[in-house]
Tab-separated table of C-alpha atoms in Angstrom:
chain	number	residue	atom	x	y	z
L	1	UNK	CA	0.000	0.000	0.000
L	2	UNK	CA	1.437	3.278	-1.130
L	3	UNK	CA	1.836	5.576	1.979
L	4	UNK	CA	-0.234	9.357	1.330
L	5	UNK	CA	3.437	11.124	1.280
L	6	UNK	CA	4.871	8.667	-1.225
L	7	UNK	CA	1.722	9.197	-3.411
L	8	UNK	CA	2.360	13.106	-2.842
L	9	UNK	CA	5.837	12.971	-3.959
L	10	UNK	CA	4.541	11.054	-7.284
L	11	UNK	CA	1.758	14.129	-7.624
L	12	UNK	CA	3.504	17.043	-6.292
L	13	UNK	CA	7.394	16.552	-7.344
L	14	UNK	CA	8.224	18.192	-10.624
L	15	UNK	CA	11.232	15.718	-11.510
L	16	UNK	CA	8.016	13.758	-11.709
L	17	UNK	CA	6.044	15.527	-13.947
L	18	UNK	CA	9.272	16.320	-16.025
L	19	UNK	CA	9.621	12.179	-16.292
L	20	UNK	CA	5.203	12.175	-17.125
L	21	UNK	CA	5.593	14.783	-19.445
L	22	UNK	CA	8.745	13.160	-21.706
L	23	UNK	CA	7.667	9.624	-21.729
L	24	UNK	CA	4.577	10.860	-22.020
L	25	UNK	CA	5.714	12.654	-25.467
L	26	UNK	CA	7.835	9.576	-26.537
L	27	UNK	CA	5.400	7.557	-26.173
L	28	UNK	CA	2.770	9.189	-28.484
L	29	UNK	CA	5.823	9.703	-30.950
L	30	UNK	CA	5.959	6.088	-31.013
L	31	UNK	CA	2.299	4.977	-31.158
L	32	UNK	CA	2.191	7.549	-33.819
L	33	UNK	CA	4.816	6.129	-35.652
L	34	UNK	CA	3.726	2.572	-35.425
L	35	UNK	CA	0.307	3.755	-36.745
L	36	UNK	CA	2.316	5.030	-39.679
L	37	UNK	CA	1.349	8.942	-38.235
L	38	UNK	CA	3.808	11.327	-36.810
L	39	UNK	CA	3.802	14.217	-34.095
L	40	UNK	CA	5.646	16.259	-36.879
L	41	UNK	CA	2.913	18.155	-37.575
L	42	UNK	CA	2.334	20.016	-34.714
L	43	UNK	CA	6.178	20.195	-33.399
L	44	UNK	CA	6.462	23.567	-35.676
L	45	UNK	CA	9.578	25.638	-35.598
L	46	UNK	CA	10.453	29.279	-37.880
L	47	UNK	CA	12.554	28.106	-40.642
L	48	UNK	CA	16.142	29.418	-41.288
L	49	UNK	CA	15.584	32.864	-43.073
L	50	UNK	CA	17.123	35.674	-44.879
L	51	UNK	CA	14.641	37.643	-46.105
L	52	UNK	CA	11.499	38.556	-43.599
L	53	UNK	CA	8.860	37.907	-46.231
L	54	UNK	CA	10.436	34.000	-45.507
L	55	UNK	CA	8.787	34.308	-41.930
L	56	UNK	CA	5.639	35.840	-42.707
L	57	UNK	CA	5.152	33.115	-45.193
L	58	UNK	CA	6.151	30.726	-42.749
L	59	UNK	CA	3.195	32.023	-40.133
L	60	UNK	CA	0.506	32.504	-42.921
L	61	UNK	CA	1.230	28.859	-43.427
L	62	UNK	CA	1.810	27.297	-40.203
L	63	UNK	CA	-0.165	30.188	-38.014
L	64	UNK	CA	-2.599	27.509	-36.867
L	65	UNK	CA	-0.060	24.291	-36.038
L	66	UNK	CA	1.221	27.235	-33.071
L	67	UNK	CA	-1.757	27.565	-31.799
L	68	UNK	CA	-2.218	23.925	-31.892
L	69	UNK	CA	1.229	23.660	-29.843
L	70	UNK	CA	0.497	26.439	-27.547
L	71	UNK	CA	-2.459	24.687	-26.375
L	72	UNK	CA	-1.029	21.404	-26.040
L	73	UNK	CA	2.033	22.941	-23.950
L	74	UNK	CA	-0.315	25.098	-21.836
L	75	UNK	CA	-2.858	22.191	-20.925
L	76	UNK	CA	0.099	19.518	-19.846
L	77	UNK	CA	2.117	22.175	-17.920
L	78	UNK	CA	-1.135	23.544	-16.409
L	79	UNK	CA	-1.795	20.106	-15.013
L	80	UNK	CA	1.423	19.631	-13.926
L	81	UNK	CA	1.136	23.228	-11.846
L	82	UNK	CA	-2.107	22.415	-10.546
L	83	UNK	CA	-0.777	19.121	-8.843
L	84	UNK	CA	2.422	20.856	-8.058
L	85	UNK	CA	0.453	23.199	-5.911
L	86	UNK	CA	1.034	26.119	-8.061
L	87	UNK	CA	-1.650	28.667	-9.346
L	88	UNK	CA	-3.164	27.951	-12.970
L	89	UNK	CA	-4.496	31.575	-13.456
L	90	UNK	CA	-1.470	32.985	-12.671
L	91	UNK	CA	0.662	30.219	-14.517
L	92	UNK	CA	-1.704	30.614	-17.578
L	93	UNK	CA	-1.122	34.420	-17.754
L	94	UNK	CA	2.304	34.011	-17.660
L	95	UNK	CA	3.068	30.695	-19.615
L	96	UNK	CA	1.116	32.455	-22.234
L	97	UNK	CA	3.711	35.677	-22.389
L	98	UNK	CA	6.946	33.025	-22.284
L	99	UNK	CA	5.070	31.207	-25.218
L	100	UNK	CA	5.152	34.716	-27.157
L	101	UNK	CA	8.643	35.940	-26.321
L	102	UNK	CA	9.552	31.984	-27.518
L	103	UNK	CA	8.129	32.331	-30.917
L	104	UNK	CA	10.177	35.754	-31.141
L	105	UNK	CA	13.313	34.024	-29.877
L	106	UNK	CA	12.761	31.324	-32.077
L	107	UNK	CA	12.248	33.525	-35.649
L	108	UNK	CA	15.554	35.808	-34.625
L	109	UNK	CA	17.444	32.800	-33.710
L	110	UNK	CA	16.519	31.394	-36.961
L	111	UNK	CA	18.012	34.000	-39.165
L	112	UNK	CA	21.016	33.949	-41.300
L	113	UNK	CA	22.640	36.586	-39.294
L	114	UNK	CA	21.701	34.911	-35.836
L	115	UNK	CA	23.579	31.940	-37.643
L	116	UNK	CA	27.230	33.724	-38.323
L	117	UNK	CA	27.637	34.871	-34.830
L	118	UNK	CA	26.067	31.460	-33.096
L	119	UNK	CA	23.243	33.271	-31.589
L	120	UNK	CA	21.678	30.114	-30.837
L	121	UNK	CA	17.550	30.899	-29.537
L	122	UNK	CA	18.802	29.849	-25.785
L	123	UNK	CA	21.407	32.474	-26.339
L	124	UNK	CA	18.985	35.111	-27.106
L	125	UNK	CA	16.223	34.098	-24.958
L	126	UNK	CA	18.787	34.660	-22.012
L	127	UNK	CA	19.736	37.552	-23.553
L	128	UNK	CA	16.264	38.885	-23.101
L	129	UNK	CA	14.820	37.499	-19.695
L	130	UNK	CA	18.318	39.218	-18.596
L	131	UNK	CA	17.692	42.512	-20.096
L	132	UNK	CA	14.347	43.014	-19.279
L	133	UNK	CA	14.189	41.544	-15.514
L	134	UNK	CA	17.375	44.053	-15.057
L	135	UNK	CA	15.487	47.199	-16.509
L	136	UNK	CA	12.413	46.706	-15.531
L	137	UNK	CA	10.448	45.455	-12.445
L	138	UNK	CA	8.021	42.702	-13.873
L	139	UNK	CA	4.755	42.205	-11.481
L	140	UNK	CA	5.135	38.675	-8.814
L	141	UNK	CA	2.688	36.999	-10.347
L	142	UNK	CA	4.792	35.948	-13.262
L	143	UNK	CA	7.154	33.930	-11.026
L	144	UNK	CA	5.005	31.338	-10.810
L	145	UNK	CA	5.353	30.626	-14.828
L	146	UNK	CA	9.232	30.866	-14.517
L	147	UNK	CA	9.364	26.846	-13.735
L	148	UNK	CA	12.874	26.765	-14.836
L	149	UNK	CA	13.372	23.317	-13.183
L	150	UNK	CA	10.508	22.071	-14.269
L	151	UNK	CA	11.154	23.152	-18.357
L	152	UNK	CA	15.160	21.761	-18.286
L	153	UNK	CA	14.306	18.644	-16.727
L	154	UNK	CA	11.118	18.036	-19.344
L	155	UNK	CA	13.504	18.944	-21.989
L	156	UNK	CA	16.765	16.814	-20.555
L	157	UNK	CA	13.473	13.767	-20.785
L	158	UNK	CA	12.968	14.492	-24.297
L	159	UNK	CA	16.978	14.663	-24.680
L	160	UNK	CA	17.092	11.309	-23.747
L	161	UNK	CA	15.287	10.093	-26.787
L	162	UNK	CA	17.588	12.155	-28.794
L	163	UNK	CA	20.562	9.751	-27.692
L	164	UNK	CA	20.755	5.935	-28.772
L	165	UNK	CA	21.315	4.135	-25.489
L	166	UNK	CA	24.557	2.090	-27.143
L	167	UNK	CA	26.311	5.614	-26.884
L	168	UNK	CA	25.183	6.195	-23.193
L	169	UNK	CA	26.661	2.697	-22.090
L	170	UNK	CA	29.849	2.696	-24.278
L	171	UNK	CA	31.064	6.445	-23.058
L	172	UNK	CA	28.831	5.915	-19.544
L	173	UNK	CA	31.919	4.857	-17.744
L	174	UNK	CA	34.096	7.593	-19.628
L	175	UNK	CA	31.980	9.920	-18.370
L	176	UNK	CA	31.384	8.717	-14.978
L	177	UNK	CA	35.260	8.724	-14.330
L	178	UNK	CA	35.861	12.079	-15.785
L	179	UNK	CA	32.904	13.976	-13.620
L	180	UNK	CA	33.973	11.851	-10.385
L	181	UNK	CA	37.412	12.981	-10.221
L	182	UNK	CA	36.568	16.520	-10.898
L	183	UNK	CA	33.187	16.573	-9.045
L	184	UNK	CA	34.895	15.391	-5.872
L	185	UNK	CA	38.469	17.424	-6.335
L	186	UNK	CA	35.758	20.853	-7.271
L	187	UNK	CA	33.618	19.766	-4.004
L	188	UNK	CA	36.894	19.436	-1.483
L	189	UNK	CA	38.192	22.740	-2.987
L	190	UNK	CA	35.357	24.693	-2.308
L	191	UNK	CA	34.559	23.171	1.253
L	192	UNK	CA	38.033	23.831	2.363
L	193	UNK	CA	38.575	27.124	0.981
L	194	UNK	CA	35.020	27.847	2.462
L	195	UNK	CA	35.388	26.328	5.567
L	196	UNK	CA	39.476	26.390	6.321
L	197	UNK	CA	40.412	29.525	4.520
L	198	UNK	CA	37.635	31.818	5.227
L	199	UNK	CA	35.691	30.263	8.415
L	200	UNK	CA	32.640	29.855	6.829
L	201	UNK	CA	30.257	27.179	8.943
L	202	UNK	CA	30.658	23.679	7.724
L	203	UNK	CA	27.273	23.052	6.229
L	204	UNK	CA	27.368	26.424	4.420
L	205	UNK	CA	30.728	25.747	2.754
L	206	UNK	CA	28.951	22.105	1.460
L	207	UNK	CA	26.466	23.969	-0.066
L	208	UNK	CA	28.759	26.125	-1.737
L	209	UNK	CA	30.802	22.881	-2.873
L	210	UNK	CA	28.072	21.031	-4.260
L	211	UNK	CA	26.677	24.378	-6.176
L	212	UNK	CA	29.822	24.328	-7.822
L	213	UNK	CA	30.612	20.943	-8.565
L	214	UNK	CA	27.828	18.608	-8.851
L	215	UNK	CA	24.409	19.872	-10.337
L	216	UNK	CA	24.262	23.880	-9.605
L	217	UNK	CA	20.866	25.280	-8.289
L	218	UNK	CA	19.697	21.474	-7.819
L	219	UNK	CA	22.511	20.246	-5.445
L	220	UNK	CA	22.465	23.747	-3.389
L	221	UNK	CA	19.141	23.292	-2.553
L	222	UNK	CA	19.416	19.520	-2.194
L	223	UNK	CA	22.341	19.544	-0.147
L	224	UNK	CA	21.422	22.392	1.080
L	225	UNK	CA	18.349	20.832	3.000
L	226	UNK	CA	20.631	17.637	3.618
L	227	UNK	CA	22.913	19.312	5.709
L	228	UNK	CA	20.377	21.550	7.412
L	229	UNK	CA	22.193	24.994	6.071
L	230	UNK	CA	20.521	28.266	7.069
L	231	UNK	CA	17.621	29.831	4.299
L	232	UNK	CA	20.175	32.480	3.031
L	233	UNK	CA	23.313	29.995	2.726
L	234	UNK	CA	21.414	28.209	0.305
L	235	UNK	CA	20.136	31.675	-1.106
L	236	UNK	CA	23.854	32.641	-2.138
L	237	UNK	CA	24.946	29.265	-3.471
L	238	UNK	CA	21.837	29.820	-6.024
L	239	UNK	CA	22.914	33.488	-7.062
L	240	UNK	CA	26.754	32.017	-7.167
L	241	UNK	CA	25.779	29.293	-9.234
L	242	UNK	CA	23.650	31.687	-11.216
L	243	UNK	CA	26.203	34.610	-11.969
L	244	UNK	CA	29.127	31.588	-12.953
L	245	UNK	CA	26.994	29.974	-14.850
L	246	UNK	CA	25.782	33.042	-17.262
L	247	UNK	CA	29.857	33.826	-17.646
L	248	UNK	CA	30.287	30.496	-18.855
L	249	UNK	CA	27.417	30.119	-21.170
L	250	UNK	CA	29.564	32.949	-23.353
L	251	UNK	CA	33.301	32.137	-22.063
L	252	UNK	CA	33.290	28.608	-22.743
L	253	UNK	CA	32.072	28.392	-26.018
L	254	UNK	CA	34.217	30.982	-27.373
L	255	UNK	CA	37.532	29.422	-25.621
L	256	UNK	CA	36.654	26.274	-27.201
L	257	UNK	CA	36.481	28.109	-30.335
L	258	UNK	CA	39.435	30.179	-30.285
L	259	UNK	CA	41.541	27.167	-29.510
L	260	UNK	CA	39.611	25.312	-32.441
L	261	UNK	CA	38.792	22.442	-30.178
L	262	UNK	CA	36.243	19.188	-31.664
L	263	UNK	CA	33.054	19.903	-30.875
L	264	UNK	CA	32.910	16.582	-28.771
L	265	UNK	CA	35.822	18.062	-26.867
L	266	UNK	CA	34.321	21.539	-26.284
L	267	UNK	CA	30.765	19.802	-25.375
L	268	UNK	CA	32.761	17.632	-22.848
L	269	UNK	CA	34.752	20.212	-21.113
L	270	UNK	CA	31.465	22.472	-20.943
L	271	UNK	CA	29.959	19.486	-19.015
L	272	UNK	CA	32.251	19.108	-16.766
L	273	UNK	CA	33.361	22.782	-16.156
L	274	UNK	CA	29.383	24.342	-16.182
L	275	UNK	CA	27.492	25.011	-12.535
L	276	UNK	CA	23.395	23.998	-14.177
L	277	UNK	CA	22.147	21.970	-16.975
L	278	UNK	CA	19.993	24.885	-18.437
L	279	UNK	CA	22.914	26.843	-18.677
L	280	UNK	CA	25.414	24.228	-19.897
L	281	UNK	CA	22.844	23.179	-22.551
L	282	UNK	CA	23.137	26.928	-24.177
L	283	UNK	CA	26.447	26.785	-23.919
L	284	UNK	CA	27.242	23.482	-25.639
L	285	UNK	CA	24.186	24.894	-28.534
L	286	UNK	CA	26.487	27.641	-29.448
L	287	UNK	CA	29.364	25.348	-30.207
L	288	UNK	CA	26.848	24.688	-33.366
L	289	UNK	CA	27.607	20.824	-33.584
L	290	UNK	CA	25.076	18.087	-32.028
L	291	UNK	CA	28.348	15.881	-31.001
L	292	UNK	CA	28.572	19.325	-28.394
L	293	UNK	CA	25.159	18.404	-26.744
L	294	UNK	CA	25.847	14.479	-26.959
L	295	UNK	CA	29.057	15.120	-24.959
L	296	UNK	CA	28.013	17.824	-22.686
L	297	UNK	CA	24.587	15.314	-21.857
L	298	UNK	CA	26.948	12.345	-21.059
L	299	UNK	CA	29.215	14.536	-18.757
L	300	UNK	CA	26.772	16.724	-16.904
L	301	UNK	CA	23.411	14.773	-16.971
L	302	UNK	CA	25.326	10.971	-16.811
L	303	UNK	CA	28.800	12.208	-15.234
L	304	UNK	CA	27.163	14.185	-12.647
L	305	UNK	CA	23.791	15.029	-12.371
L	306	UNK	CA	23.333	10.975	-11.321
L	307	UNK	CA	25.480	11.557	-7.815
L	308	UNK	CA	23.240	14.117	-6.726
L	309	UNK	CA	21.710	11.331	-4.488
L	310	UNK	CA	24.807	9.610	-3.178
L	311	UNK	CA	26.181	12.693	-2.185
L	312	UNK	CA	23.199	14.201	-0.116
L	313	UNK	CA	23.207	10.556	1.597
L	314	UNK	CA	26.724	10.921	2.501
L	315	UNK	CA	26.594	14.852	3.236
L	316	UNK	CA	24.071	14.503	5.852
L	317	UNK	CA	25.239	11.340	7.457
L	318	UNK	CA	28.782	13.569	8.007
L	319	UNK	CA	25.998	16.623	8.789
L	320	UNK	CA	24.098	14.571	11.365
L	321	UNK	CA	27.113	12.547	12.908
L	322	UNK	CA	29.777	14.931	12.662
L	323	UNK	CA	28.476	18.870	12.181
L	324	UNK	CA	24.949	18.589	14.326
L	325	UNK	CA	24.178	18.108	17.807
L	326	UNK	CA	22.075	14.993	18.046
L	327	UNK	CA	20.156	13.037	20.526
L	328	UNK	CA	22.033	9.793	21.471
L	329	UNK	CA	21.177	7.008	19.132
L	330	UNK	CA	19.650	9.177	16.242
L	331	UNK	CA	20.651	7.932	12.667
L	332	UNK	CA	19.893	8.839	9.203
L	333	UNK	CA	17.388	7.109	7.213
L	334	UNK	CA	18.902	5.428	3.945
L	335	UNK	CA	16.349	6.517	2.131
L	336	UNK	CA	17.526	10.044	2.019
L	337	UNK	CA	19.339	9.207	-1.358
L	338	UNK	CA	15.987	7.815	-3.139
L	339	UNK	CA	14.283	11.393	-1.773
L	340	UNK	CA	17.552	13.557	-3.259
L	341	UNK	CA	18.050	11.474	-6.348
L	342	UNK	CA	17.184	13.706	-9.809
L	343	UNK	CA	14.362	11.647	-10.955
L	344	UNK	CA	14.310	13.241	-14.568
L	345	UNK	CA	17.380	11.052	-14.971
L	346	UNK	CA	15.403	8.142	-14.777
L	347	UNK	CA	12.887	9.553	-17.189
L	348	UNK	CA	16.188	10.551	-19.765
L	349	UNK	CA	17.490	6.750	-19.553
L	350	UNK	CA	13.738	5.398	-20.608
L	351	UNK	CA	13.643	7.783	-23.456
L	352	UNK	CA	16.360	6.478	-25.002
L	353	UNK	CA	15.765	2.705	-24.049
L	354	UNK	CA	12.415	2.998	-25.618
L	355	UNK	CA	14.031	4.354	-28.593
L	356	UNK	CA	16.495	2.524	-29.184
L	357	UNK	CA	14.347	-0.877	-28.733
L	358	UNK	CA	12.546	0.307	-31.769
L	359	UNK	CA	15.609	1.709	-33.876
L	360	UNK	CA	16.825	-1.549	-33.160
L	361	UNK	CA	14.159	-3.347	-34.913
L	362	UNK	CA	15.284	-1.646	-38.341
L	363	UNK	CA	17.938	-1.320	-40.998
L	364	UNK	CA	20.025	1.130	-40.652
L	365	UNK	CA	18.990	3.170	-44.336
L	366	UNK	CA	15.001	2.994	-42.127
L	367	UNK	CA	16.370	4.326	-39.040
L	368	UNK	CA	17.924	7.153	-41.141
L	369	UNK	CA	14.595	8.031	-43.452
L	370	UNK	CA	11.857	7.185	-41.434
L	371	UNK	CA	12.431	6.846	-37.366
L	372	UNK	CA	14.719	9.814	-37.514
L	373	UNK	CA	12.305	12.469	-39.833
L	374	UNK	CA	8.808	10.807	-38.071
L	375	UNK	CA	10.120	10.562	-34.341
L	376	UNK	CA	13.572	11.761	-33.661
L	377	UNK	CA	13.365	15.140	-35.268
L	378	UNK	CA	10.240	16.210	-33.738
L	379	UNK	CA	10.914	15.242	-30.543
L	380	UNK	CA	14.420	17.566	-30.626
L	381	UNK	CA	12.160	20.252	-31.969
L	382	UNK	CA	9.938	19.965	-28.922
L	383	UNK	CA	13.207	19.834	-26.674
L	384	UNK	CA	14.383	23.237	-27.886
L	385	UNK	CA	10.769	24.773	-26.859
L	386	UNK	CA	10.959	23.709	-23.489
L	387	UNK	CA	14.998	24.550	-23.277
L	388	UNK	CA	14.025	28.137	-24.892
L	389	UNK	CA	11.088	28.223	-21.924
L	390	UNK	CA	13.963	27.423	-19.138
L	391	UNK	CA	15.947	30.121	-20.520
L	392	UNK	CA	13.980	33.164	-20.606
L	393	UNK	CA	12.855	32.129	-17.078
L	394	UNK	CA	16.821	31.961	-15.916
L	395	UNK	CA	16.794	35.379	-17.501
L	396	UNK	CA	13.487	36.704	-16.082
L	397	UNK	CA	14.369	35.689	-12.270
L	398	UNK	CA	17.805	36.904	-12.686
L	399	UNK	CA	18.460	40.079	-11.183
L	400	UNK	CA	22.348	41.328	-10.472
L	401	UNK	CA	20.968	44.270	-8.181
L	402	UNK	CA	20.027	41.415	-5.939
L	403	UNK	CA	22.782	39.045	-6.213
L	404	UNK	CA	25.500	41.421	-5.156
L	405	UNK	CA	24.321	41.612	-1.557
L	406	UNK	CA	26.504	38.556	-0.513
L	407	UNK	CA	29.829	39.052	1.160
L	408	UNK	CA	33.596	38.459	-0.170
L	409	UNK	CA	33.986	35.138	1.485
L	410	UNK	CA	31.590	32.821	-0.111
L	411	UNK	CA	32.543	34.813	-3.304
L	412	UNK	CA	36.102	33.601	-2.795
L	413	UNK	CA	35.725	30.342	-2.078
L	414	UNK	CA	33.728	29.488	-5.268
L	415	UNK	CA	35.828	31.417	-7.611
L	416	UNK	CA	38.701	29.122	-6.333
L	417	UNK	CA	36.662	25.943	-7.170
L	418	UNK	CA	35.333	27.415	-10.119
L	419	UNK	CA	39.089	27.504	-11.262
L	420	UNK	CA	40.025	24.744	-10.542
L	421	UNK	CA	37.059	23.089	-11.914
L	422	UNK	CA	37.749	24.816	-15.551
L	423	UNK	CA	41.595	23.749	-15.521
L	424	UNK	CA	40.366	20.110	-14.941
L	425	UNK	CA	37.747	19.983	-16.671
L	426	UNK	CA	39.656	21.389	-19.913
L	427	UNK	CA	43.391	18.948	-18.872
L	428	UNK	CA	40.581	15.650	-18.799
L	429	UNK	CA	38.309	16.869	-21.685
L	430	UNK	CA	41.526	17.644	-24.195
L	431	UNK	CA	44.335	15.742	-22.999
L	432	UNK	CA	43.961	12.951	-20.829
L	433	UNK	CA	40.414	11.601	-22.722
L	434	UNK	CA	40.645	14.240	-25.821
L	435	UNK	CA	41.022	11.400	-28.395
L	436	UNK	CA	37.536	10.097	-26.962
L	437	UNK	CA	35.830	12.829	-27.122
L	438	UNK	CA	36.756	14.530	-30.814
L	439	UNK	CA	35.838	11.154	-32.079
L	440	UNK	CA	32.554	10.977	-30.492
């Protein structure tokens, strides 16, 4: 018998609903496909374009199919909200502006100019949420459509069905080892420095360390609430996490390019150097290549995103044994790492299981002309809605004015991790693995 909070975390979670809402997708992809239909239809996307009479021909043409896929998005994510505990007016007024600004992201990041400077649509969406939530002071009632968790984890789902699963377990190990050694090396940096260095309390600086070198905004609140830090520790890992992780969506990519690195070597370095999947997503887009995305996924969603669990279990057995004052006999309950574990990342691995059981089934000249245009395609098209979603709400909820409030100390400690996270990340990602990776 399922206990009421177990059936709660099943309603109210949104790595839940991210893992409902993918399958969910794949698996009407598939029936579709099998019916000898496709979900192309209705996963519409602006064209590349020169001229603008190109786009207005596009939306005299296709006007309808948005509409179509408006309503679609807005009735799945407004169930999803409702469950979550969220409010539907509100998220329906404000889903419906984000669906708007997307379209406009999408036709500008589709141009030919867009194109020669690698202004991918995350790119610009950012771009946006950051130059409007910084100018102007947008009314509260929109927070409650900025689900950026919620959007990257749907989309990392729909990734997963992007990726045949032979690739996941042949570089799966590659991966793991790479993000372990750096993960753990970024984590002790930043927890020393934090805690050694600058006498920050113990459960702050883990916070800070697992921010910066396991799964960004995720792990700081994770952790965060494994370790029992204070409301505002957690508070400044987010904005930390936040401000390094908009630097790197434009520093990495244009390192990797002025060195002329492979694109599987730039996607794998982003992975393991960036603080949040959104981010490191737009990042490894603006490399330009889809071998970027395959490598940054295995690093940052395989490599790291999967220890979110482990750690938190460990963290606050040290936290409960070590850092807290505890009645005699008290213990942590091992199921701490099943309640921390990123459950999207179960959703990614049975997108591309249930893929790849039916690419399996055909030739390989099939795959390429019929799986790929009738299921494949569309489903990446649908990805980069919800990853354009995520980031014009990173952009919309980030506001420098308030992020600089935080003293020098936690600033100092992360910078040093975030350093040595990039060296490593870029020494394992070129050298040590580098023939891996450009070959992927």
């Amino acid at each position: 018998m399922m206990s009421n909070k177990q059936g709660s975390e099943f309603l109210k979670k949104e790595d839940w609903w991210a893992v409902y809402l993918g399958i969910g997708i794949v698996l009407v992809a598939l029936i579709l496909y099998k019916m000898g239909l496709s979900i192309k239809p209705i996963a519409v996307a602006p064209p590349k374009w020169e001229s603008f009479s190109e786009v207005t021909k596009h939306f005299a043409e296709n006007g309808m199919i948005y509409v179509y896929l408006y309503l679609m998005f807005l009735v799945l994510f407004s169930i999803s909200v409702k469950f979550m505990g969220f409010n539907v007016g509100e998220f329906i007024k404000g889903f419906t502006i984000i669906y708007l600004l997307t379209v406009i992201v999408l036709v500008l990041g589709s141009s030919k100019v867009a194109e020669q400077y690698n202004l991918e649509p995350p790119l610009l969406a950012l771009l946006l949420g950051l130059i409007v939530s910084n100018v102007f002071k947008l009314p509260k009632w929109l927070d409650t459509s900025f689900r950026t968790e919620f959007y990257i984890k749907t989309g990392i789902v729909l990734l997963g069905a992007t990726l045949p699963f032979t690739l996941i377990v042949k570089a799966g190990p590659i991966a793991l080892l790479q993000a372990t050694v750096i993960s753990v090396t970024t984590f002790l940096t930043i927890f020393f420095a934090a805690t050694r260095l600058f006498g920050l309390e113990k459960p702050f600086g883990a916070t800070l360390g697992a921010g910066g070198s396991i799964c960004g905004v995720s792990a700081s609140i994770a952790v965060g609430g494994a370790v029992n830090a204070k409301k505002e520790h957690v508070s400044i890992s987010i904005a930390l996490v936040t401000i390094f992780a908009v630097i790197m969506i434009f520093l990495l990519p244009f390192v990797c390019k002025a060195l002329g690195l492979p694109p599987g070597q730039a996607g794998a370095w982003i992975g393991s150097s960036e603080f949040a999947d959104a981010a490191g997503l737009a990042a490894a887009s603006a490399i330009g290549d889809e071998a970027a995305i395959k490598a940054f996924t295995l690093m940052k969603v395989i490599g790291r995103d999967i220890w979110i669990g482990i750690w938190c279990l460990i963290l606050a057995v040290v936290a409960a044994t070590k850092w807290e004052k505890r009645a005699e006999g008290a213990s942590v309950s091992a199921k701490e790492v099943w309640v921390r574990f990123p459950k999207f990342v179960i959703g990614f691995f049975i997108a591309t299981i249930l893929i790849s059981i039916v690419d399996a089934s055909l030739t390989p000249q099939v795959s390429k002309e019929v799986l790929t245009p009738l299921v494949i395609k569309p489903i990446k098209t649908l990805r980069t809605w919800a990853f354009v979603f995520c980031f014009l709400s990173i952009g919309f909820t980030t506001r420098f004015r308030e992020l600089s409030s935080f003293g020098w100390k936690p600033l100092a400690a992360f910078v040093i991790g975030v350093i040595v996270n990039v060296l490593l990340g870029y020494t394992f990602s070129v050298h040590i693995l580098g023939d891996y990776w450009s070959k992927l």
